[in-house]
PDB file of C-alpha atoms in Angstrom:
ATOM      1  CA  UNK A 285       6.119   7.595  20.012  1.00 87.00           C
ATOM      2  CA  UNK A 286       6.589   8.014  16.301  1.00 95.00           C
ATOM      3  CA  UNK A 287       4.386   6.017  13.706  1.00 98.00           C
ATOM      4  CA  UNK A 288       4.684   4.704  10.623  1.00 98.00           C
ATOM      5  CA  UNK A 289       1.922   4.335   8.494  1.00 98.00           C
ATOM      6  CA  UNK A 290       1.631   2.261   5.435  1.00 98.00           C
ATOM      7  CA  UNK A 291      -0.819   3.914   2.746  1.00 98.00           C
ATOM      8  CA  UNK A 292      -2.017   2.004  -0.777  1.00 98.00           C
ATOM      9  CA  UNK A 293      -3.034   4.239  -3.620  1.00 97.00           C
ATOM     10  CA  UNK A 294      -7.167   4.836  -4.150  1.00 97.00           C
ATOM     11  CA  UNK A 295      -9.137   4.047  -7.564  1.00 96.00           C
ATOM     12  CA  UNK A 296      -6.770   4.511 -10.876  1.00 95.00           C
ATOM     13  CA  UNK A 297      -8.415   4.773 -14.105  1.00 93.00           C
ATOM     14  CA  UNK A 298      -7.928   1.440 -15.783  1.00 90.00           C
ATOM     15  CA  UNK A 299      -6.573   1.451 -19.301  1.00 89.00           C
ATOM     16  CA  UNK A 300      -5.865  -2.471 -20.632  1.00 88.00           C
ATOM     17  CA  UNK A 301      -3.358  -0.855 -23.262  1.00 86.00           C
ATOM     18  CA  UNK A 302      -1.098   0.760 -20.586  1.00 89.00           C
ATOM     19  CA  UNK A 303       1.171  -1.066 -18.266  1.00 88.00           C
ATOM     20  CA  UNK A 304       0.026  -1.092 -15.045  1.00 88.00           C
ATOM     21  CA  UNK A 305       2.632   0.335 -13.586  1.00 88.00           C
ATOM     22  CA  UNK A 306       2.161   3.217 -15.490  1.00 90.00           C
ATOM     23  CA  UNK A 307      -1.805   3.770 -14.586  1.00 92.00           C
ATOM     24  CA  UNK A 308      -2.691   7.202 -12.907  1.00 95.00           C
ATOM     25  CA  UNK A 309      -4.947   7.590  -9.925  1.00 96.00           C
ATOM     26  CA  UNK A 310      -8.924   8.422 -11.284  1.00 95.00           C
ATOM     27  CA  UNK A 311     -10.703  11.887  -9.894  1.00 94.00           C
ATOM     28  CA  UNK A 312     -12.146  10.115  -7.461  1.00 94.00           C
ATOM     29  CA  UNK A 313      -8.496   8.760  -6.346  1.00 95.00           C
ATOM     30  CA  UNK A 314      -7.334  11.923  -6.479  1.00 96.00           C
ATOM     31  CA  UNK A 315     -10.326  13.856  -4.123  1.00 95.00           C
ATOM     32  CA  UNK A 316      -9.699  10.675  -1.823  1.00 96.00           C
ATOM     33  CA  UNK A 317      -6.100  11.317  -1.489  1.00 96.00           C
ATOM     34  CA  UNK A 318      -6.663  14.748  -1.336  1.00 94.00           C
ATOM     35  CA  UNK A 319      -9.349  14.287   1.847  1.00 94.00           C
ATOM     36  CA  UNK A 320      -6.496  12.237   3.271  1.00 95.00           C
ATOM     37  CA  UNK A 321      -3.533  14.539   3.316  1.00 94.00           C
ATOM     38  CA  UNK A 322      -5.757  16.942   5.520  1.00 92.00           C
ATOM     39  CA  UNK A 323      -6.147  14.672   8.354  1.00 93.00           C
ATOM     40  CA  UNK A 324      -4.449  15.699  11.730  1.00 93.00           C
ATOM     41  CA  UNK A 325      -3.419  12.435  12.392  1.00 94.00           C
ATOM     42  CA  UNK A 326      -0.697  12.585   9.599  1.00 96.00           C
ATOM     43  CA  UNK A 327       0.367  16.158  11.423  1.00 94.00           C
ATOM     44  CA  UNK A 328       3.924  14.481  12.374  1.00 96.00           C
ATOM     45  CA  UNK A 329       4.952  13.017   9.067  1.00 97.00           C
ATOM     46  CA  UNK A 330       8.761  14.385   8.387  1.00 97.00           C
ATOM     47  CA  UNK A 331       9.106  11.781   5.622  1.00 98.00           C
ATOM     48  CA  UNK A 332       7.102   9.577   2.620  1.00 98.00           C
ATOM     49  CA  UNK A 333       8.196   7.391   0.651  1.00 98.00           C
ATOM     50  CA  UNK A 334       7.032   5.992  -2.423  1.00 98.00           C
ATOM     51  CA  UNK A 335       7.220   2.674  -4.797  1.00 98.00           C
ATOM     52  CA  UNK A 336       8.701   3.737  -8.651  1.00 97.00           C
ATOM     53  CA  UNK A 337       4.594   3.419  -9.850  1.00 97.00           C
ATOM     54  CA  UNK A 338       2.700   6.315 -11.173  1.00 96.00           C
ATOM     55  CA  UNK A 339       0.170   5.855  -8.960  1.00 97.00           C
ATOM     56  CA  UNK A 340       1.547   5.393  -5.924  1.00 98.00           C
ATOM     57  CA  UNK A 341       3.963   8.601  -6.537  1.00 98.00           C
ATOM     58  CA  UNK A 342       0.860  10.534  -8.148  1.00 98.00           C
ATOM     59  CA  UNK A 343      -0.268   9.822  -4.281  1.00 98.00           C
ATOM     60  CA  UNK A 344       2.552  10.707  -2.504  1.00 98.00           C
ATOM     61  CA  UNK A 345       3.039  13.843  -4.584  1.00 97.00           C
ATOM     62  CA  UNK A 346      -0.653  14.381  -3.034  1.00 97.00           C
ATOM     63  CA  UNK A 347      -0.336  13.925   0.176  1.00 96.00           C
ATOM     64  CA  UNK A 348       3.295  15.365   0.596  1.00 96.00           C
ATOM     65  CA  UNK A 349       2.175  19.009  -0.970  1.00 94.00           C
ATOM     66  CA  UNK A 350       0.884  19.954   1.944  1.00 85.00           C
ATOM     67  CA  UNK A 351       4.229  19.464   4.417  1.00 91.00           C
ATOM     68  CA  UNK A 352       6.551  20.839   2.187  1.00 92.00           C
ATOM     69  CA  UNK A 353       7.807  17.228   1.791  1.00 96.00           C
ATOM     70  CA  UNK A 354       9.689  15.383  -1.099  1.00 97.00           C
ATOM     71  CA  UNK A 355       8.648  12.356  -2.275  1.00 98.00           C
ATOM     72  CA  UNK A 356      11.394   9.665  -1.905  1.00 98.00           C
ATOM     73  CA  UNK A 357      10.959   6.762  -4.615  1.00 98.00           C
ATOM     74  CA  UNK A 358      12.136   2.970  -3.786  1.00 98.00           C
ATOM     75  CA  UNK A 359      11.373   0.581  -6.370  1.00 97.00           C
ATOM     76  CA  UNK A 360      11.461  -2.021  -3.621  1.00 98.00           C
ATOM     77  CA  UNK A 361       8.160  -0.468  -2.094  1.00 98.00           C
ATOM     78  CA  UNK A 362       6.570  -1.957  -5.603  1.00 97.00           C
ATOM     79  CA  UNK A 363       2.984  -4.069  -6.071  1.00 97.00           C
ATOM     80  CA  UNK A 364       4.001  -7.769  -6.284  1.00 96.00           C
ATOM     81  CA  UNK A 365       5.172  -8.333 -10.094  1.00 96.00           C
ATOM     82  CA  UNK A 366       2.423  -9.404 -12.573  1.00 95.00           C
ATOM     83  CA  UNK A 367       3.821  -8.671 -15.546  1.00 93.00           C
ATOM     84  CA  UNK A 368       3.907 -12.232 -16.705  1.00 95.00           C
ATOM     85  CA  UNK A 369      -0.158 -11.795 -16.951  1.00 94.00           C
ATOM     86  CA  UNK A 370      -0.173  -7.931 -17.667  1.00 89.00           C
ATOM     87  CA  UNK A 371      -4.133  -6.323 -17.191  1.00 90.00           C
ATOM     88  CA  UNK A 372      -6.349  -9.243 -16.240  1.00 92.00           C
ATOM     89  CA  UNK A 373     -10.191  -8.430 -16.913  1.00 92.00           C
ATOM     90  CA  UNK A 374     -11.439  -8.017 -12.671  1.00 92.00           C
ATOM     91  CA  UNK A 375     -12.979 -11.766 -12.686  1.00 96.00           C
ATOM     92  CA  UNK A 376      -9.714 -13.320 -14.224  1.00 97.00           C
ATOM     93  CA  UNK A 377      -7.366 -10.615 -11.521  1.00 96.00           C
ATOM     94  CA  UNK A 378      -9.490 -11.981  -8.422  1.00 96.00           C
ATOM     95  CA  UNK A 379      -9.183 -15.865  -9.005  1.00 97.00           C
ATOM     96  CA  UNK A 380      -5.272 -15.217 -10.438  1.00 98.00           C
ATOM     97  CA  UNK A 381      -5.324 -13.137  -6.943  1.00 97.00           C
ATOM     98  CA  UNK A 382      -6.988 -15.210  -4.439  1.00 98.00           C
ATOM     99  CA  UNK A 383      -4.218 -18.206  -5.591  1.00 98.00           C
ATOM    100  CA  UNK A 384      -1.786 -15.737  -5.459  1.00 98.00           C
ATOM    101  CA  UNK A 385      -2.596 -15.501  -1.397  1.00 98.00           C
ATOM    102  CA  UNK A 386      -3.370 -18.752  -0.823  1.00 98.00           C
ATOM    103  CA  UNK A 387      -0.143 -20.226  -2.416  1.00 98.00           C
ATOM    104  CA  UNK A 388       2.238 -18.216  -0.593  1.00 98.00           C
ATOM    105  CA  UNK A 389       4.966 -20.884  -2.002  1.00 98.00           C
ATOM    106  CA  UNK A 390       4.241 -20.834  -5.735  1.00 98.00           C
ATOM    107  CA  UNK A 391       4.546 -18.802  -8.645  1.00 98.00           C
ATOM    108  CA  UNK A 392       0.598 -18.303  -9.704  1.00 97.00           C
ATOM    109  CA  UNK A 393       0.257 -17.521 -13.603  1.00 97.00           C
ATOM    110  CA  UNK A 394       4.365 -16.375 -13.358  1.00 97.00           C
ATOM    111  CA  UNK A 395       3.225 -13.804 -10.530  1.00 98.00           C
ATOM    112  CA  UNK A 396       5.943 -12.723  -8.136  1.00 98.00           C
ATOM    113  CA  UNK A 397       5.798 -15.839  -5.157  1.00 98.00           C
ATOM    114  CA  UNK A 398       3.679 -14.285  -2.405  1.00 98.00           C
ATOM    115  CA  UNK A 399       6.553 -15.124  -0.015  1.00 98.00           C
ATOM    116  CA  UNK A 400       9.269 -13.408  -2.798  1.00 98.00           C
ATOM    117  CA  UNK A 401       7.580 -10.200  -2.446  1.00 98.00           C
ATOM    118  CA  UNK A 402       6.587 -10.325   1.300  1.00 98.00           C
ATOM    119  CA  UNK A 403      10.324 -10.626   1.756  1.00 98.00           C
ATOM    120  CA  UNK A 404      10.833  -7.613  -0.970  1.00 98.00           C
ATOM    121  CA  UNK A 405       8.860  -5.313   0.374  1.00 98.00           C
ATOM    122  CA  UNK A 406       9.764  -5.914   4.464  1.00 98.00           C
ATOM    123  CA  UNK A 407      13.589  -5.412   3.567  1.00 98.00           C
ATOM    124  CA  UNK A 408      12.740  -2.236   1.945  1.00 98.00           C
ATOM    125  CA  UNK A 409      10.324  -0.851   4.760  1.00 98.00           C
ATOM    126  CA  UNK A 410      13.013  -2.180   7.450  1.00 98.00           C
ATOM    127  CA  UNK A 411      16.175  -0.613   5.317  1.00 98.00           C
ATOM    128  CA  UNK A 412      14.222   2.320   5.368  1.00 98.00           C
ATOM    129  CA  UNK A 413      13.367   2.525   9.072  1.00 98.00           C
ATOM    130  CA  UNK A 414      16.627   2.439  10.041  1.00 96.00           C
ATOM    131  CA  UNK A 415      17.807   5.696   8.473  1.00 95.00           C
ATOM    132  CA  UNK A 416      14.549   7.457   9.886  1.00 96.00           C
ATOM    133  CA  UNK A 417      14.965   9.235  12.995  1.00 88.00           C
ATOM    134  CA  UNK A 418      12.614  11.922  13.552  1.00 92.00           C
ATOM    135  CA  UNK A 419       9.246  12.072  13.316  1.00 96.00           C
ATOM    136  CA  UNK A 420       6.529  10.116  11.442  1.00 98.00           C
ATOM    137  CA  UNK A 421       6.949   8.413   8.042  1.00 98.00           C
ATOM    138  CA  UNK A 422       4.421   7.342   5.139  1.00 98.00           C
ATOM    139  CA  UNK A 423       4.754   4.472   3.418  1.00 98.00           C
ATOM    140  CA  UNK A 424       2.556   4.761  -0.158  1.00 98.00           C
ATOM    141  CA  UNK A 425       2.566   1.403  -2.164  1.00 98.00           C
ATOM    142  CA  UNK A 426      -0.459  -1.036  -3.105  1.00 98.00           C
ATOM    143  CA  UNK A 427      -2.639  -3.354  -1.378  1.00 97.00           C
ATOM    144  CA  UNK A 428      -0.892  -6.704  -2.455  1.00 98.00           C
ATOM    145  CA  UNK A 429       2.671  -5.948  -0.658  1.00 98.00           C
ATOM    146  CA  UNK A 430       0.455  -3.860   2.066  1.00 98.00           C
ATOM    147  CA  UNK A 431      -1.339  -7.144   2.855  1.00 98.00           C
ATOM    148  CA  UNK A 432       2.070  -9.040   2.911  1.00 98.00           C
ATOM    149  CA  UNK A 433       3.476  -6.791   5.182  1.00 98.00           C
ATOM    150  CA  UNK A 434       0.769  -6.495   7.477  1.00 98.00           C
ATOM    151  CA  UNK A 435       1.144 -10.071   7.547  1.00 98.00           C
ATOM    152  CA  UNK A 436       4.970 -10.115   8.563  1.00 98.00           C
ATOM    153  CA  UNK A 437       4.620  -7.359  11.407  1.00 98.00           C
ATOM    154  CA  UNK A 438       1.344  -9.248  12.985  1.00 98.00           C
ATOM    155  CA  UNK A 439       3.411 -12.811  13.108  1.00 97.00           C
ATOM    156  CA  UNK A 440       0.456 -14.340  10.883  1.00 98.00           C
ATOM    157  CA  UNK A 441       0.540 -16.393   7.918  1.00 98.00           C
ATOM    158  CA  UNK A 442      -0.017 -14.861   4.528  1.00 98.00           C
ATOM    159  CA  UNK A 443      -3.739 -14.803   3.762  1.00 97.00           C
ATOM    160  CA  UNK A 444      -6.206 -12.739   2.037  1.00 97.00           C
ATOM    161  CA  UNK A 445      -8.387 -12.848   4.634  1.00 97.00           C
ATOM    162  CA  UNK A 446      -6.283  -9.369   5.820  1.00 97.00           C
ATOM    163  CA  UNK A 447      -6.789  -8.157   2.751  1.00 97.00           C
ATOM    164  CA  UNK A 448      -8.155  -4.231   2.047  1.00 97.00           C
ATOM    165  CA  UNK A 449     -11.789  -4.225   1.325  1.00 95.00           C
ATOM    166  CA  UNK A 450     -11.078  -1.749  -1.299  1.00 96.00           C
ATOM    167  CA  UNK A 451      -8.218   1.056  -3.160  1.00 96.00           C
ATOM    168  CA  UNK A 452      -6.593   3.293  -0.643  1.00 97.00           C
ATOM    169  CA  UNK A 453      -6.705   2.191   2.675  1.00 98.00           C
ATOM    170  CA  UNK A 454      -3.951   2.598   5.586  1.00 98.00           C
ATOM    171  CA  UNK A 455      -2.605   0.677   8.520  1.00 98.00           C
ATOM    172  CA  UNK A 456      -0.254   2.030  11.028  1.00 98.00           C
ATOM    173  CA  UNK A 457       2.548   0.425  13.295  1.00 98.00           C
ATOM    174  CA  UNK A 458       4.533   2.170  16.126  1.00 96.00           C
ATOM    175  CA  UNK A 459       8.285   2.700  15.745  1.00 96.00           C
ATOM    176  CA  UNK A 460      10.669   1.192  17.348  1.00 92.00           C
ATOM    177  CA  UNK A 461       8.982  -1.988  17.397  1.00 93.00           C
ATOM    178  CA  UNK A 462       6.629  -2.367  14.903  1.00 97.00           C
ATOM    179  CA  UNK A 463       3.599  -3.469  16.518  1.00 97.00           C
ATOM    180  CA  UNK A 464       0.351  -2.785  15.263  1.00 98.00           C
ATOM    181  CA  UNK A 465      -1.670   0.354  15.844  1.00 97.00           C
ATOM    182  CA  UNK A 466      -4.305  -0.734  13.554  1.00 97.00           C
ATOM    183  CA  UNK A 467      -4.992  -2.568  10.561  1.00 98.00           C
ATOM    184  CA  UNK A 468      -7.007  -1.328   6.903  1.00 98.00           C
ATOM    185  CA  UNK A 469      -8.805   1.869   7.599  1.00 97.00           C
ATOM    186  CA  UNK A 470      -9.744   3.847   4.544  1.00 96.00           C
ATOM    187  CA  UNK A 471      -8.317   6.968   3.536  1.00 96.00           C
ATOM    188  CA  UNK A 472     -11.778   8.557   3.095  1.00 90.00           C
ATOM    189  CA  UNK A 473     -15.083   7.221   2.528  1.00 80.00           C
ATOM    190  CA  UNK A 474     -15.908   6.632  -1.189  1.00 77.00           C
ATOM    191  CA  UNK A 475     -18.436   8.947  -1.173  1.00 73.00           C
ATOM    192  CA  UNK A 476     -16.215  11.122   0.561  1.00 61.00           C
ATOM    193  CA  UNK A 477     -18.675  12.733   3.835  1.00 50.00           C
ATOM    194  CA  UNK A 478     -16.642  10.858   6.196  1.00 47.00           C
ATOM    195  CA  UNK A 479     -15.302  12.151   9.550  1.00 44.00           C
ATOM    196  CA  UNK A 480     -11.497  11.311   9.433  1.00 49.00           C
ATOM    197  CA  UNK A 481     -11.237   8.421  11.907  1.00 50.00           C
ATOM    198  CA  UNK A 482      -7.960   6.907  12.995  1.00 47.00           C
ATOM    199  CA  UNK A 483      -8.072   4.366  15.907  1.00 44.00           C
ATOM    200  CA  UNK A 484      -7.738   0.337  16.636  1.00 37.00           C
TER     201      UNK A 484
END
């Protein structure tokens, strides 16, 4: 049965005078991703598809070079828009954040409505899905829509609760269907002597 598996981007360096959208993943990122794209679980993948971020291409460029693969960009696959805030110091991001979740209905600080990108996202992933035929397909975006998403596809109501713990994690869903393989695993271990684990 062919999967699809829904990967965010690890660390980025931060840089407050750069749009985020424009940040590039950090070494570290980079050896995660790296650690990642070597794991025999993603042995089936015939397609990946990126948002338009640097990041998350940067990523998918990663993890595609070893399948021969090209990256397919869809702005729709994007991180919830924050521009109206731009870089929030990490205190200010994780209160602007946590209302964010827990206000599904509103527009937090002029942040994309929870539900607004939720819907974004899904149409994209679903549009997307119904062209695939073959074979697995990877999903690289960010944690935000990822956590949105997961949301949709397990029925539940949008909460940060089933949030990732951390940058560059992965859940997987079965195709046709979409039902849950398992939610956030991490792409590798931050300190990166991890055996690569995929299960429920």
């Amino acid at each position: 049965m062919p999967t699809a598996f829904f990967i965010t981007h690890p660390e980025v360096s931060v840089d407050p005078a750069t749009p985020v959208p424009a940040w590039r993943l950090s070494d570290r990122g980079v050896t995660r991703m790296r650690a990642f794209a070597g794991c025999a679980v993603l042995s089936g993948l015939t397609s990946i598809w990126s948002s338009s971020e640097a990041k998350a291409i940067e990523a998918a460029g990663l993890l595609a070079a070893g399948f021969g693969l090209p990256v397919q960009v869809d702005e729709h696959l994007g991180e919830n828009d924050r521009s109206a805030t731009g870089f929030l110091p990490p205190v200010d991001f994780e209160r602007v954040a946590d209302a964010f979740f827990a206000n599904p209905h509103e527009s937090v600080c002029g942040w994309e409505r929870a539900l607004d990108a939720q819907d974004r996202v899904a149409r994209a992933v679903f549009r997307i899905l119904a062209t695939h035929h073959d074979g697995d397909i990877a999903f690289v975006s960010h944690g935000g829509v990822g956590t949105l998403l997961l949301c949709k596809l397990l029925n539940a109501p949008v909460s940060r609760s089933r949030d990732q713990p951390f940058q560059g994690h992965f859940f997987a869903f079965c195709l046709p269907g979409c039902k849950i393989i398992h939610e956030w695993q991490p792409i590798a271990e931050r300190n990166l002597n991890f055996p690569c684990r995929i299960g429920p």
